[in-house]
Amino acid sequence: GENVEQHPSTLSVQEGDSAVIKCTYSDSASNYFPWYKQELGKGPQLIIDIRSNVGEKKDQRIAVTLNKTAKHFSLHITETQPEDSAVYFCAASKEETSGSRLTFGEGTQLTVNP
Amino acid sequence: NAGVMQNPRHLVRRRGQEARLRCSPMKGHSHVYWYRQLPEEGLKFMVYLQKENIIDESGMPKERFSAEFPKEGPSILRIQQVVRGDSAAYFCASSTYILNEQFFGPGTRLTVL
């Protein structure tokens, strides 16, 4: 089955700096890669996703890149703010019309220091 | 448009009791997924259901756990004879049948005493 590894497990940055979180996946058939933000005591919130037919996607301060050959994808947050502090999870799946399970990484605790 | 709803938000059970967790998907979503999150860990897939059908239960423990998504009403995750190791946050997610964008509910935090 699919295996997703995520690094680093913790990341501390100063407000205004950039943050980068990296994930690798094992199943070359995976074609859908979402990123979730989870605040304490809440459910994961989908913040951005990318499919294997594109290499990069951007939404304001958040961008995701995908390298299919190397089987890794990354989340980039620019101009970080204290409210970006949360646990971030990457995930992978094979998107099919009948739906499919997400395999998650272990998460990255991001702390943005004011 | 209401999001994914889960109840109860917190559930306390003693060892040996039954736990029932409910999930109502987003309007227009026909697929429901259940995930478990142990303390300080990531989310692990348990089961994927459509109305009246279990599509993939490969992540579900073979004993004591069951799930359903009836024609009417919410999806139910049932844990019989709970043990302390079942203490975790249980999240439900839903998606449409076209795309795999899964939207999560707030979770049910189960504590087994």
CSV table of C-alpha atoms in Angstrom, one decimal:
chain,number,residue,atom,x,y,z
A,1,GLY,CA,0.0,0.0,0.0
A,2,GLU,CA,0.8,3.7,-0.1
A,3,ASN,CA,3.3,5.1,2.4
A,4,VAL,CA,3.8,8.9,3.0
A,5,GLU,CA,6.7,10.4,4.9
A,6,GLN,CA,6.7,14.0,6.0
A,7,HIS,CA,9.5,16.2,7.2
A,8,PRO,CA,10.2,18.0,9.4
A,9,SER,CA,8.1,17.0,12.4
A,10,THR,CA,8.5,20.4,14.0
A,11,LEU,CA,9.2,23.8,12.4
A,12,SER,CA,9.7,27.1,14.1
A,13,VAL,CA,10.0,30.3,12.1
A,14,GLN,CA,9.8,34.0,12.7
A,15,GLU,CA,6.8,36.0,11.5
A,16,GLY,CA,7.3,37.1,7.9
A,17,ASP,CA,9.7,34.2,7.1
A,18,SER,CA,8.8,31.4,4.7
A,19,ALA,CA,8.1,27.8,5.8
A,20,VAL,CA,8.6,24.7,3.7
A,21,ILE,CA,7.2,21.2,4.5
A,22,LYS,CA,8.2,18.2,2.4
A,23,CYS,CA,6.6,14.8,1.7
A,24,THR,CA,7.5,11.7,-0.2
A,25,TYR,CA,5.1,9.0,-1.3
A,26,SER,CA,5.8,5.4,-2.4
A,27,ASP,CA,3.0,4.5,-4.9
A,28,SER,CA,3.6,5.8,-8.3
A,29,ALA,CA,-0.1,5.4,-9.1
A,30,SER,CA,-1.1,8.1,-6.6
A,31,ASN,CA,-2.4,11.2,-8.4
A,32,TYR,CA,-4.0,13.4,-5.8
A,33,PHE,CA,-2.1,15.3,-3.1
A,34,PRO,CA,-4.0,17.4,-0.6
A,35,TRP,CA,-2.6,19.4,2.3
A,36,TYR,CA,-4.6,19.9,5.5
A,37,LYS,CA,-4.2,22.4,8.4
A,38,GLN,CA,-5.3,21.2,11.9
A,39,GLU,CA,-5.7,23.6,14.8
A,40,LEU,CA,-5.8,22.3,18.3
A,41,GLY,CA,-9.1,20.5,19.1
A,42,LYS,CA,-10.4,20.9,15.5
A,43,GLY,CA,-10.8,18.8,12.4
A,44,PRO,CA,-8.3,19.0,9.5
A,45,GLN,CA,-9.1,21.8,7.1
A,46,LEU,CA,-8.2,21.4,3.4
A,47,ILE,CA,-6.0,24.3,2.4
A,48,ILE,CA,-4.7,23.4,-1.0
A,49,ASP,CA,-4.3,20.3,-3.2
A,50,ILE,CA,-2.6,19.3,-6.4
A,51,ARG,CA,-3.1,16.7,-9.0
A,52,SER,CA,-0.5,14.8,-10.9
A,53,ASN,CA,-1.2,16.6,-14.2
A,54,VAL,CA,0.3,19.9,-12.9
A,55,GLY,CA,3.6,20.6,-11.3
A,56,GLU,CA,2.7,23.7,-9.2
A,57,LYS,CA,-0.3,25.4,-7.7
A,58,LYS,CA,-0.5,28.6,-5.8
A,59,ASP,CA,-3.2,30.3,-3.7
A,60,GLN,CA,-2.2,33.6,-2.2
A,61,ARG,CA,0.6,32.9,0.4
A,62,ILE,CA,0.4,29.1,-0.1
A,63,ALA,CA,1.9,27.1,-2.9
A,64,VAL,CA,2.4,23.4,-3.5
A,65,THR,CA,4.9,21.8,-5.9
A,66,LEU,CA,4.9,18.2,-7.2
A,67,ASN,CA,7.8,16.2,-8.6
A,68,LYS,CA,6.3,12.9,-10.0
A,69,THR,CA,9.6,11.5,-11.0
A,70,ALA,CA,11.0,11.8,-7.6
A,71,LYS,CA,7.7,11.1,-5.9
A,72,HIS,CA,7.8,14.1,-3.6
A,73,PHE,CA,5.7,17.2,-3.1
A,74,SER,CA,6.1,20.3,-0.9
A,75,LEU,CA,4.1,23.0,0.8
A,76,HIS,CA,5.4,26.5,0.8
A,77,ILE,CA,4.0,29.2,3.0
A,78,THR,CA,5.3,32.7,2.4
A,79,GLU,CA,5.1,35.8,4.7
A,80,THR,CA,4.1,33.6,7.7
A,81,GLN,CA,1.8,35.0,10.3
A,82,PRO,CA,1.1,33.8,13.9
A,83,GLU,CA,-2.3,32.4,12.8
A,84,ASP,CA,-0.5,30.0,10.5
A,85,SER,CA,0.7,28.1,13.6
A,86,ALA,CA,-0.9,24.7,13.5
A,87,VAL,CA,-0.2,21.1,12.5
A,88,TYR,CA,0.0,20.5,8.8
A,89,PHE,CA,-0.6,17.1,7.2
A,90,CYS,CA,0.2,16.0,3.6
A,91,ALA,CA,-1.7,13.1,2.1
A,92,ALA,CA,-1.8,11.0,-1.1
A,93,SER,CA,-4.4,9.0,-2.9
A,94,LYS,CA,-5.4,7.5,-6.2
A,95,GLU,CA,-8.3,9.7,-7.3
A,96,GLU,CA,-11.0,7.5,-8.9
A,97,THR,CA,-14.6,8.1,-9.7
A,98,SER,CA,-15.6,5.8,-6.9
A,99,GLY,CA,-13.5,7.7,-4.3
A,100,SER,CA,-10.5,6.4,-2.4
A,101,ARG,CA,-8.7,6.6,0.9
A,102,LEU,CA,-6.2,9.2,1.9
A,103,THR,CA,-2.8,8.1,3.3
A,104,PHE,CA,-1.5,10.8,5.6
A,105,GLY,CA,2.0,11.8,6.6
A,106,GLU,CA,2.7,12.1,10.4
A,107,GLY,CA,2.3,15.9,10.5
A,108,THR,CA,4.4,19.0,11.0
A,109,GLN,CA,3.9,21.2,14.0
A,110,LEU,CA,4.5,24.7,12.6
A,111,THR,CA,5.1,27.5,15.1
A,112,VAL,CA,5.3,31.1,13.9
A,113,ASN,CA,6.9,33.4,16.4
A,114,PRO,CA,5.7,37.0,16.5
B,1,ASN,CA,-24.1,25.2,3.3
B,2,ALA,CA,-23.4,23.3,6.5
B,3,GLY,CA,-20.2,21.4,6.7
B,4,VAL,CA,-19.6,17.8,7.9
B,5,MET,CA,-21.3,17.3,11.2
B,6,GLN,CA,-20.3,14.9,13.9
B,7,ASN,CA,-21.8,14.1,17.2
B,8,PRO,CA,-21.2,13.8,20.0
B,9,ARG,CA,-18.0,16.0,20.1
B,10,HIS,CA,-16.9,14.2,23.3
B,11,LEU,CA,-17.8,10.8,24.5
B,12,VAL,CA,-16.7,9.0,27.7
B,13,ARG,CA,-17.2,5.3,28.0
B,14,ARG,CA,-16.0,2.7,30.5
B,15,ARG,CA,-14.2,-0.4,29.4
B,16,GLY,CA,-16.7,-2.9,28.0
B,17,GLN,CA,-19.3,-0.4,27.0
B,18,GLU,CA,-20.4,0.5,23.4
B,19,ALA,CA,-19.6,3.7,21.6
B,20,ARG,CA,-21.7,5.1,18.7
B,21,LEU,CA,-20.3,7.9,16.7
B,22,ARG,CA,-22.4,9.7,14.1
B,23,CYS,CA,-21.5,11.6,11.0
B,24,SER,CA,-23.7,13.6,8.6
B,25,PRO,CA,-21.9,14.4,5.3
B,26,MET,CA,-22.0,17.8,3.5
B,27,LYS,CA,-25.1,18.4,1.4
B,28,GLY,CA,-24.6,16.8,-2.0
B,29,HIS,CA,-21.8,14.4,-0.8
B,30,SER,CA,-22.4,10.7,-1.3
B,31,HIS,CA,-19.1,9.3,0.1
B,32,VAL,CA,-18.2,9.1,3.7
B,33,TYR,CA,-14.8,8.2,5.2
B,34,TRP,CA,-13.8,7.5,8.8
B,35,TYR,CA,-10.3,8.1,10.1
B,36,ARG,CA,-8.8,7.7,13.5
B,37,GLN,CA,-6.2,9.9,15.1
B,38,LEU,CA,-4.3,8.6,18.1
B,39,PRO,CA,-2.7,11.3,20.4
B,40,GLU,CA,0.3,13.0,18.8
B,41,GLU,CA,-0.1,10.9,15.6
B,42,GLY,CA,-1.4,11.3,12.1
B,43,LEU,CA,-4.8,10.2,10.7
B,44,LYS,CA,-5.3,6.6,9.8
B,45,PHE,CA,-7.9,5.4,7.4
B,46,MET,CA,-10.6,3.1,8.8
B,47,VAL,CA,-13.5,2.7,6.3
B,48,TYR,CA,-15.1,4.2,3.2
B,49,LEU,CA,-18.8,4.0,2.6
B,50,GLN,CA,-21.5,5.1,0.2
B,51,LYS,CA,-25.2,4.9,0.9
B,52,GLU,CA,-26.0,1.3,2.0
B,53,ASN,CA,-22.6,0.1,0.9
B,54,ILE,CA,-19.2,-0.5,2.5
B,55,ILE,CA,-16.7,0.1,-0.3
B,56,ASP,CA,-13.4,-0.3,1.6
B,57,GLU,CA,-13.0,-1.4,5.2
B,58,SER,CA,-9.4,-2.5,5.0
B,59,GLY,CA,-8.3,-0.1,7.8
B,60,MET,CA,-10.9,-1.2,10.2
B,61,PRO,CA,-10.0,-3.6,13.1
B,62,LYS,CA,-11.5,-7.0,12.4
B,63,GLU,CA,-13.2,-7.3,15.7
B,64,ARG,CA,-15.5,-4.9,17.7
B,65,PHE,CA,-15.7,-2.2,15.0
B,66,SER,CA,-18.4,-1.7,12.5
B,67,ALA,CA,-19.7,1.0,10.3
B,68,GLU,CA,-22.8,1.8,8.3
B,69,PHE,CA,-24.3,4.5,6.1
B,70,PRO,CA,-28.0,3.8,5.8
B,71,LYS,CA,-30.3,5.1,3.1
B,72,GLU,CA,-31.7,7.6,5.5
B,73,GLY,CA,-29.8,9.2,8.4
B,74,PRO,CA,-26.2,9.7,9.3
B,75,SER,CA,-23.3,7.3,9.0
B,76,ILE,CA,-22.6,5.4,12.2
B,77,LEU,CA,-19.2,4.1,13.5
B,78,ARG,CA,-19.8,1.6,16.2
B,79,ILE,CA,-17.3,0.3,18.7
B,80,GLN,CA,-18.3,-2.6,20.9
B,81,GLN,CA,-16.7,-3.5,24.2
B,82,VAL,CA,-14.4,-0.6,24.2
B,83,VAL,CA,-10.9,-0.8,25.6
B,84,ARG,CA,-8.5,1.9,26.7
B,85,GLY,CA,-6.6,1.7,23.4
B,86,ASP,CA,-9.7,2.9,21.6
B,87,SER,CA,-9.3,6.3,23.1
B,88,ALA,CA,-8.6,8.6,20.2
B,89,ALA,CA,-10.2,11.3,18.0
B,90,TYR,CA,-12.4,9.9,15.3
B,91,PHE,CA,-12.9,12.0,12.2
B,92,CYS,CA,-15.4,11.7,9.5
B,93,ALA,CA,-14.9,13.2,6.0
B,94,SER,CA,-17.1,13.4,3.0
B,95,SER,CA,-16.7,13.9,-0.7
B,96,THR,CA,-18.7,13.9,-3.9
B,97,TYR,CA,-18.5,11.0,-6.3
B,98,ILE,CA,-16.6,12.9,-8.9
B,99,LEU,CA,-13.6,14.3,-7.0
B,100,ASN,CA,-11.7,13.0,-4.0
B,101,GLU,CA,-11.6,16.4,-2.1
B,102,GLN,CA,-12.4,15.2,1.3
B,103,PHE,CA,-13.8,17.7,3.9
B,104,PHE,CA,-13.6,16.8,7.5
B,105,GLY,CA,-15.9,17.2,10.4
B,106,PRO,CA,-14.8,18.5,13.9
B,107,GLY,CA,-14.3,14.9,15.2
B,108,THR,CA,-15.5,12.9,18.2
B,109,ARG,CA,-13.0,12.6,21.0
B,110,LEU,CA,-13.5,9.2,22.7
B,111,THR,CA,-12.1,8.6,26.1
B,112,VAL,CA,-12.3,5.1,27.6
B,113,LEU,CA,-11.9,5.0,31.3
